[in-house]
Amino acid sequence: MNENNTNGNHRVSTFATKVGHAQMLKGGVIMDVVTPEQARIAEEAGACAVMALERVPADIRKDGGVARMSDPGMIREIIASVTIPVMAKARIGHFVEAQILEAIGVDYVDESEVLTPADEDHHINKHKFNVPFVCGCRNLGEALRRIAEGAAMIRTKGEAGTGNVVEAVRHARTVMGAIRQLQTLDEDELFAYAKEIRAPYDLVKQTAELGRMPVVNFAAGGVATPADAALMMQLGVDGVFVGSGIFKSGDPVRRGKAIVQAVTHYNDPKIIAEVSENLGEPMVGINLDTLSEQEKMAHRGW
Amino acid sequence: MTEKSESTIGVLALQGAFLEHVKMLRRLGVQAVEVRKAEQLAALDGLIIPGGESTSMGLIAERWGLVEPLRQWVHSGRPTWGTCAGMILLAERATGQKRGGQTLLGGLDVTVNRNYFGRQVDSFETDLPVSLFGDVPFPAIFIRAPAIAEAGPTVEVLAQVTASNGETVIVAVRQGALLATAFHPELTQDTRWHELFLEMVT
C-alpha cells in the first residue's frame, strides 16, 4: 500500500491528499476535451479540471466497437497545454491502463463505465496507486464499494453521451435519499443496512455520522445546460462533470462559461437565467426509452 | 473570546474548498458567510480565499466584477488569508501561470511558483515546524501546492519546507493584515492557523 510512501519526512500520495484534491475541485466544472485546443477553451471558460479523452461519450455511442484508454501521447499534449488538473479514463478493471495514466502524470484516473469494461468481476484495486481515482455509482452501496477499493472521489453515472439529465438525477436522488434514511437508523440497524446495500460496515457507519459520503461526490452523465448543472448542485452534489454537453453544442465557449457560472451561483435563479441566454444550440439529446438495455452504459460496473 | 464571536468572516465561495473553512470557523464560534458578490464585502471583518483552482476563481471573479472590489479590500489593509490557490491570488507575482496569464489580486510582496511541488502524485502530508506555534508541529497537507520563491523585506516568513529536490522553500507568510499558507489547515482538525487569523482580525 502506498500509505507508507515517504520522501524525507513527507508522506507522499496519502489518502488525505487524494480526497483533499477532490475537495479543491468542489463547486467546479470538469469538462471532457479531445484536443489541446479544447483543453485551452475549457481552462479559459473556468473549468477546474479537464478530462482528456479521444472521443466524447456521444461519439463513443455513435461509433460503437470497443472503447479503450486514449493515446498517452494525446493525453501528454493536453497536460502540457493547461495548468489545471488533467484527468483521464481507464476501463473498469484495467489496472494496466491505470498504471500507464499514472506514469504519464495524470492527476486523477476515472475508472469509467463509458469505456468498455475489461474485467467483469473485479474493479481496479485503487489502493495500490499513487494517483487518485474517481468512480461512477448509481446508489450508495455501489459508491461505498468503490471507496472501499480506494476511490477518493465519486460521481453519479448518469447516462453519458445522451444530453439527458434524467439518469444523473435518479442516481443523485438515490444516493442522497439513502444517506438521509441512514441517519434515521440506530446503531444496531446499521449492520443490517450495510448487509442490504452490500457495503462495508465501517463506511456505512462513517457516512451515517457525517451525514454525507466520506469523499467528494460530483454529478456526471447527461448534463447539457446551465440549468442541468444547477439542478444537480441543488440536489446536493459537490460539482459537475460535463462530457459531450459542451463541445457537441453550437457555441462551446459560451456554454462552457455559462455552466461554470451556474455551478458557482446555483442558488441564484436570476444569475442562472442571465447566463442561459443566447447559448446557441445545445447538443442533440437522446431519449432514454429509445436506448436498449444493451446500449446503456450505467449498467457497467457493479 | 466574546470579541471574536462578534466578528464576521467571509469565505470567498466562487469555487474550491470554501465549506471546510466555514465549518472550521463555526467550530471556533465565529460567524462565517460564503461570499459570492462584491456587495457582501462591506459587512465583513476578515476574508479567507480558499484552496481550489486559482484560474477558475479568477475567471469567475472577473465575470461578476469582483476583482476590483477584492483588490481594494486587500490593498486597504483588511485582514485576508489565502490558502493554496488563495495564496497565489494574493501574490504580487506568480510563475507557472496559464497561457496568456491569469488574474491576481496582489498585495503580498512575494513571487509564488504555482504547482511548485509538482502534480497530484507528488502531493504530500508532513509535520511542519512553525516557530509561532512552539514545539508541536502542524499537520500540513500539500496538494498540487505552490511555494514562495522570493519574499520582500516586509514579509515575515512563518514556515518553510524542504522539497524532494533538496530546495528549502517558504510555505507560510504574514505581511501586515495578510496571511498566506501553501497548505490546507481547513482539511485538518487543527485550528491553530484559524485562531491566528482571528487574532489578526480582532
Coordinates of C-alpha atoms in Angstrom, one line a residue:
Chain A
M1 CA 0.0 0.0 0.0
N2 CA 1.3 3.4 -0.8
E3 CA 0.3 5.0 2.6
N4 CA 3.9 4.2 3.5
N5 CA 5.5 6.1 0.6
T6 CA 7.8 8.6 2.2
N7 CA 10.2 11.2 0.8
G8 CA 12.3 12.5 3.7
N9 CA 9.7 13.2 6.3
H10 CA 7.0 13.8 3.7
R11 CA 4.3 11.2 3.3
V12 CA 3.5 11.2 -0.4
S13 CA 0.1 10.4 -2.0
T14 CA -1.7 9.6 1.2
F15 CA -5.5 9.1 1.1
A16 CA -5.9 12.5 2.7
T17 CA -4.1 14.2 -0.3
K18 CA -6.2 12.2 -2.7
V19 CA -9.5 13.1 -1.1
G20 CA -8.2 16.6 -0.5
H21 CA -7.5 17.2 -4.2
A22 CA -11.1 16.3 -4.9
Q23 CA -12.2 18.8 -2.2
M24 CA -10.3 21.5 -4.2
L25 CA -12.4 20.7 -7.3
K26 CA -15.7 21.3 -5.5
G27 CA -18.0 24.0 -6.8
G28 CA -16.3 23.5 -10.1
V29 CA -16.9 22.0 -13.6
I30 CA -14.8 19.3 -15.1
M31 CA -15.0 19.3 -18.9
D32 CA -14.4 16.5 -21.4
V33 CA -11.8 17.6 -24.0
V34 CA -10.4 15.7 -27.0
T35 CA -7.6 18.1 -28.1
P36 CA -5.2 20.6 -26.5
E37 CA -7.2 23.4 -28.2
Q38 CA -10.4 22.3 -26.4
A39 CA -8.5 22.0 -23.2
R40 CA -7.4 25.6 -23.5
I41 CA -11.0 26.7 -24.2
A42 CA -12.1 24.8 -21.1
E43 CA -9.4 26.4 -19.0
E44 CA -10.5 29.9 -20.3
A45 CA -14.1 29.1 -19.5
G46 CA -13.1 28.5 -15.9
A47 CA -13.1 24.7 -15.7
C48 CA -11.5 23.4 -12.5
A49 CA -10.1 20.4 -14.4
V50 CA -10.4 18.7 -17.8
M51 CA -11.0 15.0 -18.7
A52 CA -8.7 14.1 -21.6
L53 CA -10.1 11.5 -24.0
E54 CA -10.1 10.6 -27.7
R55 CA -13.8 10.6 -28.2
V56 CA -16.6 12.1 -26.1
P57 CA -19.3 9.7 -24.9
A58 CA -21.7 10.8 -27.6
D59 CA -19.2 9.7 -30.3
I60 CA -18.3 6.5 -28.5
R61 CA -22.1 5.7 -28.6
K62 CA -22.3 6.6 -32.3
D63 CA -19.1 4.7 -33.4
G64 CA -19.7 1.6 -31.4
G65 CA -16.9 -1.0 -31.0
V66 CA -14.5 -1.3 -28.1
A67 CA -13.8 2.0 -26.3
R68 CA -10.3 2.0 -24.6
M69 CA -8.0 4.3 -22.8
S70 CA -6.9 7.3 -25.0
D71 CA -3.5 7.6 -26.7
P72 CA -1.0 8.6 -24.0
G73 CA 0.7 10.9 -26.4
M74 CA -2.5 12.9 -26.9
I75 CA -3.0 13.0 -23.1
R76 CA 0.5 14.3 -22.6
E77 CA -0.2 17.1 -25.1
I78 CA -3.2 18.1 -23.2
I79 CA -1.3 18.0 -19.9
A80 CA 1.3 20.3 -21.5
S81 CA -1.3 22.8 -22.7
V82 CA -3.0 23.7 -19.5
T83 CA -2.2 24.4 -15.8
I84 CA -5.4 23.0 -14.3
P85 CA -5.6 19.3 -13.3
V86 CA -5.9 16.7 -16.1
M87 CA -8.0 13.5 -15.6
A88 CA -8.2 10.5 -18.0
K89 CA -10.3 7.4 -18.2
A90 CA -9.3 3.8 -17.8
R91 CA -11.5 0.8 -18.5
I92 CA -13.2 -0.8 -15.5
G93 CA -10.8 -3.4 -14.1
H94 CA -8.0 -2.5 -16.5
F95 CA -5.2 -1.7 -14.0
V96 CA -2.5 -1.6 -16.6
E97 CA -4.3 1.3 -18.4
A98 CA -4.4 3.0 -14.9
Q99 CA -0.6 2.3 -14.5
I100 CA 0.1 4.0 -17.8
L101 CA -2.0 7.0 -16.9
E102 CA -0.2 7.3 -13.6
A103 CA 3.2 7.0 -15.3
I104 CA 2.4 10.0 -17.7
G105 CA 1.4 12.2 -14.7
V106 CA -2.4 12.3 -15.0
D107 CA -3.8 14.0 -11.8
Y108 CA -6.9 11.7 -11.5
V109 CA -8.0 8.5 -13.1
D110 CA -11.6 7.9 -13.9
E111 CA -12.3 4.1 -13.8
S112 CA -15.2 4.6 -16.2
E113 CA -18.2 2.7 -17.5
V114 CA -18.1 5.0 -20.6
L115 CA -15.3 2.7 -21.8
T116 CA -15.8 -1.0 -22.5
P117 CA -15.2 -2.9 -19.2
A118 CA -12.0 -5.0 -19.2
D119 CA -13.0 -7.2 -16.2
E120 CA -16.5 -8.4 -15.5
D121 CA -15.8 -9.3 -11.8
H122 CA -13.1 -7.0 -10.4
H123 CA -12.7 -3.3 -10.3
I124 CA -9.2 -1.9 -10.0
N125 CA -7.6 -2.2 -6.6
K126 CA -7.1 1.6 -6.3
H127 CA -5.2 1.5 -3.0
K128 CA -2.2 0.3 -5.0
F129 CA -1.8 3.5 -6.8
N130 CA -0.3 6.9 -6.0
V131 CA -2.7 8.6 -8.5
P132 CA -6.2 9.0 -7.1
F133 CA -9.4 7.6 -8.7
V134 CA -12.9 8.7 -9.3
C135 CA -15.6 6.1 -9.9
G136 CA -19.2 6.2 -11.0
C137 CA -22.2 5.0 -9.0
R138 CA -25.9 4.6 -9.2
N139 CA -26.6 4.2 -5.5
L140 CA -24.9 4.4 -2.1
G141 CA -23.9 0.8 -1.9
E142 CA -22.1 1.0 -5.2
A143 CA -20.4 4.2 -4.1
L144 CA -19.2 2.8 -0.8
R145 CA -17.9 -0.4 -2.5
R146 CA -15.8 1.8 -4.8
I147 CA -14.5 3.8 -1.8
A148 CA -13.6 0.5 -0.1
E149 CA -11.5 -0.3 -3.2
G150 CA -9.7 3.0 -2.8
A151 CA -11.7 5.6 -4.8
A152 CA -11.1 9.1 -3.5
M153 CA -13.9 10.7 -5.4
I154 CA -17.4 9.5 -6.5
R155 CA -19.6 10.7 -9.3
T156 CA -23.1 9.7 -10.4
K157 CA -23.0 7.5 -13.6
G158 CA -26.0 9.2 -15.2
E159 CA -26.2 8.1 -18.8
A160 CA -23.2 9.5 -20.6
G161 CA -23.4 10.9 -24.1
T162 CA -27.2 11.4 -24.1
G163 CA -27.5 15.0 -23.1
N164 CA -30.4 13.7 -21.0
V165 CA -30.0 14.5 -17.3
V166 CA -32.7 12.1 -16.1
E167 CA -30.4 9.3 -15.0
A168 CA -28.0 11.6 -13.2
V169 CA -31.0 13.0 -11.3
R170 CA -32.1 9.4 -10.5
H171 CA -28.7 8.4 -9.2
A172 CA -28.1 11.6 -7.2
R173 CA -31.6 11.3 -5.6
T174 CA -31.0 7.6 -4.8
V175 CA -27.7 8.3 -3.1
M176 CA -28.9 11.4 -1.2
G177 CA -32.1 9.6 -0.2
A178 CA -30.2 6.6 1.1
I179 CA -27.9 8.9 3.2
R180 CA -31.0 10.6 4.8
Q181 CA -32.5 7.2 5.5
L182 CA -29.2 6.0 7.0
Q183 CA -29.3 8.9 9.5
T184 CA -32.6 7.7 11.0
L185 CA -31.3 4.2 11.8
D186 CA -30.0 3.2 15.2
E187 CA -26.6 1.7 15.7
D188 CA -27.9 -1.9 15.6
E189 CA -29.8 -1.4 12.4
L190 CA -26.7 -0.1 10.6
F191 CA -25.3 -3.7 10.4
A192 CA -28.3 -5.0 8.6
Y193 CA -28.4 -1.9 6.3
A194 CA -24.7 -2.4 5.4
K195 CA -25.5 -6.0 4.5
E196 CA -28.6 -5.0 2.5
I197 CA -26.7 -2.5 0.4
R198 CA -23.6 -4.7 0.2
A199 CA -21.2 -2.1 1.6
P200 CA -18.5 -2.3 4.3
Y201 CA -20.0 -1.6 7.7
D202 CA -17.3 1.0 8.7
L203 CA -18.0 3.1 5.7
V204 CA -21.8 2.9 6.2
K205 CA -21.2 4.0 9.9
Q206 CA -18.9 6.8 8.8
T207 CA -21.5 8.0 6.2
A208 CA -24.3 8.0 8.9
E209 CA -22.1 10.0 11.3
L210 CA -21.0 12.6 8.7
G211 CA -24.4 12.9 7.0
R212 CA -22.6 12.6 3.7
M213 CA -20.2 10.2 1.9
P214 CA -16.7 10.4 3.2
V215 CA -15.4 11.6 -0.2
V216 CA -16.5 14.3 -2.7
N217 CA -19.4 13.4 -4.9
F218 CA -19.9 15.0 -8.3
A219 CA -22.7 14.7 -10.9
A220 CA -22.0 13.2 -14.3
G221 CA -23.8 11.8 -17.3
G222 CA -26.2 13.9 -19.3
V223 CA -25.6 17.4 -18.0
A224 CA -26.0 19.7 -21.0
T225 CA -27.3 23.1 -19.9
P226 CA -26.5 25.6 -17.1
A227 CA -29.9 24.7 -15.6
D228 CA -29.0 21.0 -15.6
A229 CA -25.8 21.8 -13.7
A230 CA -27.6 24.0 -11.1
L231 CA -30.2 21.3 -10.7
M232 CA -27.6 18.8 -9.8
M233 CA -25.9 21.2 -7.4
Q234 CA -29.3 21.9 -5.7
L235 CA -29.8 18.2 -5.3
G236 CA -26.7 18.2 -3.2
V237 CA -23.7 17.2 -5.3
D238 CA -20.3 18.9 -4.9
G239 CA -19.6 19.8 -8.5
V240 CA -20.3 18.7 -12.1
F241 CA -18.7 16.8 -14.9
V242 CA -19.8 17.8 -18.4
G243 CA -19.0 15.4 -21.1
S244 CA -20.4 15.7 -24.6
G245 CA -22.6 18.7 -23.5
I246 CA -20.1 21.4 -24.2
F247 CA -18.1 20.5 -27.3
K248 CA -21.1 18.9 -29.0
S249 CA -23.1 22.2 -28.7
G250 CA -23.3 25.1 -31.1
D251 CA -21.1 27.5 -29.1
P252 CA -18.8 25.6 -26.7
V253 CA -17.0 28.8 -25.4
R254 CA -20.2 30.5 -24.3
R255 CA -21.8 27.3 -23.0
G256 CA -18.7 26.3 -21.0
K257 CA -18.5 29.7 -19.3
A258 CA -22.3 29.7 -18.6
I259 CA -22.2 26.2 -16.9
V260 CA -19.2 27.3 -14.8
Q261 CA -21.1 30.4 -13.6
A262 CA -24.3 28.4 -13.0
V263 CA -22.4 26.0 -10.7
T264 CA -21.0 28.9 -8.6
H265 CA -24.4 30.6 -8.4
Y266 CA -26.5 27.5 -8.4
N267 CA -28.9 29.0 -5.8
D268 CA -29.5 32.3 -7.7
P269 CA -32.1 31.8 -10.5
K270 CA -31.6 35.4 -11.8
I271 CA -27.9 34.7 -12.5
I272 CA -28.7 31.3 -14.0
A273 CA -31.3 33.0 -16.3
E274 CA -28.8 35.6 -17.3
V275 CA -26.0 33.1 -18.2
S276 CA -28.5 30.8 -20.0
E277 CA -29.4 33.5 -22.7
N278 CA -28.3 33.1 -26.3
L279 CA -26.1 30.0 -25.8
G280 CA -26.9 28.6 -29.3
E281 CA -27.9 25.0 -30.0
P282 CA -27.5 22.5 -27.1
M283 CA -26.2 19.1 -28.0
V284 CA -29.0 16.9 -29.5
G285 CA -30.3 14.7 -26.7
I286 CA -31.3 11.1 -26.8
N287 CA -34.5 9.9 -25.0
L288 CA -33.5 7.0 -22.8
D289 CA -36.5 4.9 -23.8
T290 CA -35.1 4.7 -27.3
L291 CA -31.9 3.1 -25.9
S292 CA -31.9 -0.7 -25.4
E293 CA -30.6 -2.0 -22.1
Q294 CA -27.6 -3.2 -24.0
E295 CA -26.8 0.4 -25.1
K296 CA -26.9 1.8 -21.6
M297 CA -23.5 2.4 -20.1
A298 CA -24.7 2.9 -16.5
H299 CA -25.2 -0.9 -16.0
R300 CA -21.5 -1.5 -16.5
G301 CA -19.7 -2.0 -13.1
W302 CA -21.4 -3.3 -10.0
Chain B
M1 CA -13.5 35.2 23.0
T2 CA -16.5 37.5 23.1
E3 CA -14.8 39.9 20.7
K4 CA -14.1 37.0 18.3
S5 CA -17.6 35.7 18.2
E6 CA -18.9 39.2 17.2
S7 CA -16.7 39.4 14.1
T8 CA -17.9 38.1 10.8
I9 CA -15.5 36.3 8.5
G10 CA -16.3 35.9 4.8
V11 CA -15.0 32.9 2.8
L12 CA -14.8 33.5 -0.9
A13 CA -17.1 30.9 -2.4
L14 CA -16.6 31.0 -6.1
Q15 CA -15.0 27.6 -6.4
G16 CA -13.0 25.2 -4.2
A17 CA -12.9 24.1 -0.6
F18 CA -14.8 27.0 1.0
L19 CA -17.2 24.9 3.1
E20 CA -14.3 23.4 5.0
H21 CA -13.2 26.9 6.1
V22 CA -16.8 27.9 7.0
K23 CA -17.1 24.7 9.2
M24 CA -13.8 25.4 10.9
L25 CA -14.8 29.0 11.7
R26 CA -18.2 27.9 13.1
R27 CA -16.5 25.4 15.3
L28 CA -14.5 28.2 16.7
G29 CA -17.7 30.1 17.4
V30 CA -17.3 32.7 14.7
Q31 CA -19.9 34.0 12.3
A32 CA -18.9 32.7 8.8
V33 CA -20.5 33.6 5.5
E34 CA -20.0 32.4 1.9
V35 CA -19.1 35.4 -0.3
R36 CA -20.1 35.4 -4.0
K37 CA -20.9 39.0 -4.6
A38 CA -19.0 42.3 -4.2
E39 CA -21.7 43.9 -2.0
Q40 CA -21.1 41.3 0.7
L41 CA -17.6 42.6 1.4
A42 CA -18.7 45.7 3.3
A43 CA -20.2 43.7 6.2
L44 CA -17.0 41.6 6.8
D45 CA -14.2 41.9 9.3
G46 CA -12.0 39.4 7.6
L47 CA -11.8 37.4 4.4
I48 CA -10.5 33.9 3.6
I49 CA -9.6 33.0 0.0
P50 CA -9.7 29.2 0.0
G51 CA -8.0 26.4 -2.0
G52 CA -9.3 25.4 -5.4
E53 CA -8.2 26.3 -8.9
S54 CA -6.8 29.9 -8.9
T55 CA -7.6 30.2 -12.7
S56 CA -11.3 29.2 -12.1
M57 CA -11.7 31.6 -9.2
G58 CA -10.0 34.5 -11.1
L59 CA -12.2 34.0 -14.2
I60 CA -15.5 33.7 -12.1
A61 CA -14.5 36.8 -10.1
E62 CA -13.9 38.7 -13.3
R63 CA -17.3 37.8 -14.8
W64 CA -19.1 39.4 -11.8
G65 CA -16.9 42.4 -11.3
L66 CA -15.4 41.1 -8.1
V67 CA -11.8 41.6 -9.0
E68 CA -11.6 45.4 -8.3
P69 CA -13.6 45.3 -5.1
L70 CA -11.4 42.4 -3.9
R71 CA -8.2 44.3 -4.8
Q72 CA -9.5 47.3 -2.9
W73 CA -10.3 45.1 0.1
V74 CA -6.8 43.6 0.2
H75 CA -4.9 46.8 -0.6
S76 CA -6.8 48.8 2.0
G77 CA -5.3 46.6 4.7
R78 CA -8.3 44.5 5.6
P79 CA -7.4 41.1 7.1
T80 CA -7.2 38.5 4.4
W81 CA -5.9 34.9 4.5
G82 CA -5.2 32.9 1.3
T83 CA -4.7 29.1 1.4
C84 CA -3.1 27.4 -1.6
A85 CA -4.9 28.9 -4.6
G86 CA -5.8 31.8 -2.3
M87 CA -2.1 32.4 -1.7
I88 CA -1.5 32.5 -5.5
L89 CA -4.3 35.1 -5.9
L90 CA -2.8 37.3 -3.1
A91 CA 0.7 37.3 -4.6
E92 CA 2.1 40.3 -6.5
R93 CA 3.9 38.0 -8.8
A94 CA 3.4 34.3 -9.9
T95 CA 5.3 32.0 -12.2
G96 CA 3.8 29.0 -13.9
Q97 CA 0.6 30.9 -14.9
K98 CA -1.7 29.6 -17.5
R99 CA -1.1 30.7 -21.1
G100 CA -2.0 34.4 -21.5
G101 CA -1.5 35.0 -17.8
Q102 CA -4.1 35.0 -15.1
T103 CA -5.9 37.3 -12.7
L104 CA -4.0 38.1 -9.4
L105 CA -5.3 40.4 -6.7
G106 CA -1.8 41.1 -5.4
G107 CA -0.9 42.9 -2.1
L108 CA 1.5 40.3 -0.8
D109 CA 5.1 41.2 -1.8
V110 CA 6.1 37.7 -2.9
T111 CA 6.8 35.7 -6.0
V112 CA 4.7 32.5 -6.0
N113 CA 5.7 29.4 -8.0
R114 CA 2.4 27.8 -9.0
N115 CA 2.3 23.9 -8.6
Y116 CA 5.9 24.2 -7.3
F117 CA 5.7 20.7 -5.7
G118 CA 4.6 19.0 -8.9
R119 CA 1.4 17.2 -10.0
Q120 CA -1.1 15.3 -7.9
V121 CA 1.1 12.2 -7.5
D122 CA 3.6 14.4 -5.7
S123 CA 1.1 15.7 -3.1
F124 CA 2.1 15.0 0.5
E125 CA 1.5 15.4 4.2
T126 CA 4.2 16.5 6.6
D127 CA 4.7 17.6 10.2
L128 CA 5.5 21.2 9.7
P129 CA 7.6 23.1 12.3
V130 CA 6.1 26.5 12.9
S131 CA 8.0 28.6 15.5
L132 CA 4.9 30.7 16.2
F133 CA 3.2 27.5 17.4
G134 CA 6.0 26.2 19.7
D135 CA 7.1 22.6 19.8
V136 CA 4.1 20.9 18.3
P137 CA 4.4 20.7 14.5
F138 CA 1.4 21.4 12.3
P139 CA -0.1 18.5 10.3
A140 CA 0.2 20.2 6.9
I141 CA -1.4 18.8 3.7
F142 CA 0.1 20.0 0.4
I143 CA -2.0 19.3 -2.7
R144 CA -0.5 20.3 -6.1
A145 CA 0.8 23.1 -3.9
P146 CA 2.5 26.4 -4.7
A147 CA 5.6 27.7 -2.9
I148 CA 7.0 31.2 -2.4
A149 CA 10.3 31.6 -4.3
E150 CA 11.0 35.2 -3.2
A151 CA 9.7 37.3 -0.4
G152 CA 10.1 41.1 0.0
P153 CA 11.7 42.7 3.2
T154 CA 8.3 43.4 4.9
V155 CA 7.2 39.8 4.6
E156 CA 7.5 37.7 7.8
V157 CA 8.3 34.0 7.0
L158 CA 6.3 31.7 9.2
A159 CA 7.2 28.3 7.9
Q160 CA 9.5 26.6 5.4
V161 CA 9.7 23.1 3.9
T162 CA 12.4 21.1 2.2
A163 CA 11.2 19.8 -1.2
S164 CA 12.2 16.5 -2.8
N165 CA 14.7 18.3 -4.9
G166 CA 16.5 19.4 -1.7
E167 CA 15.5 23.1 -2.0
T168 CA 14.1 24.8 1.1
V169 CA 11.1 27.0 0.2
I170 CA 8.7 29.3 2.0
V171 CA 5.2 27.9 2.6
A172 CA 3.6 30.3 5.1
V173 CA 4.0 34.1 5.4
R174 CA 2.5 37.2 7.1
Q175 CA 2.6 40.8 5.9
G176 CA 0.6 43.3 7.8
A177 CA -3.0 42.1 7.7
L178 CA -2.3 39.5 5.1
L179 CA -1.7 35.8 5.9
A180 CA -0.9 33.1 3.3
T181 CA -0.3 29.3 3.5
A182 CA 0.6 27.0 0.7
F183 CA -1.1 24.1 2.5
H184 CA -4.6 23.4 3.8
P185 CA -5.3 23.8 7.5
E186 CA -9.0 23.6 6.7
L187 CA -8.6 19.9 5.8
T188 CA -7.3 19.1 9.3
Q189 CA -8.8 19.1 12.8
D190 CA -6.1 21.5 14.0
T191 CA -7.4 25.0 14.4
R192 CA -4.2 26.9 15.2
W193 CA -4.0 28.8 11.8
H194 CA -7.6 29.8 12.0
E195 CA -7.1 31.1 15.5
L196 CA -4.0 33.0 14.4
F197 CA -6.1 34.6 11.6
L198 CA -8.9 35.5 14.1
E199 CA -6.3 37.3 16.3
M200 CA -5.3 39.3 13.2
V201 CA -8.9 40.2 12.7
T202 CA -9.7 41.4 16.2

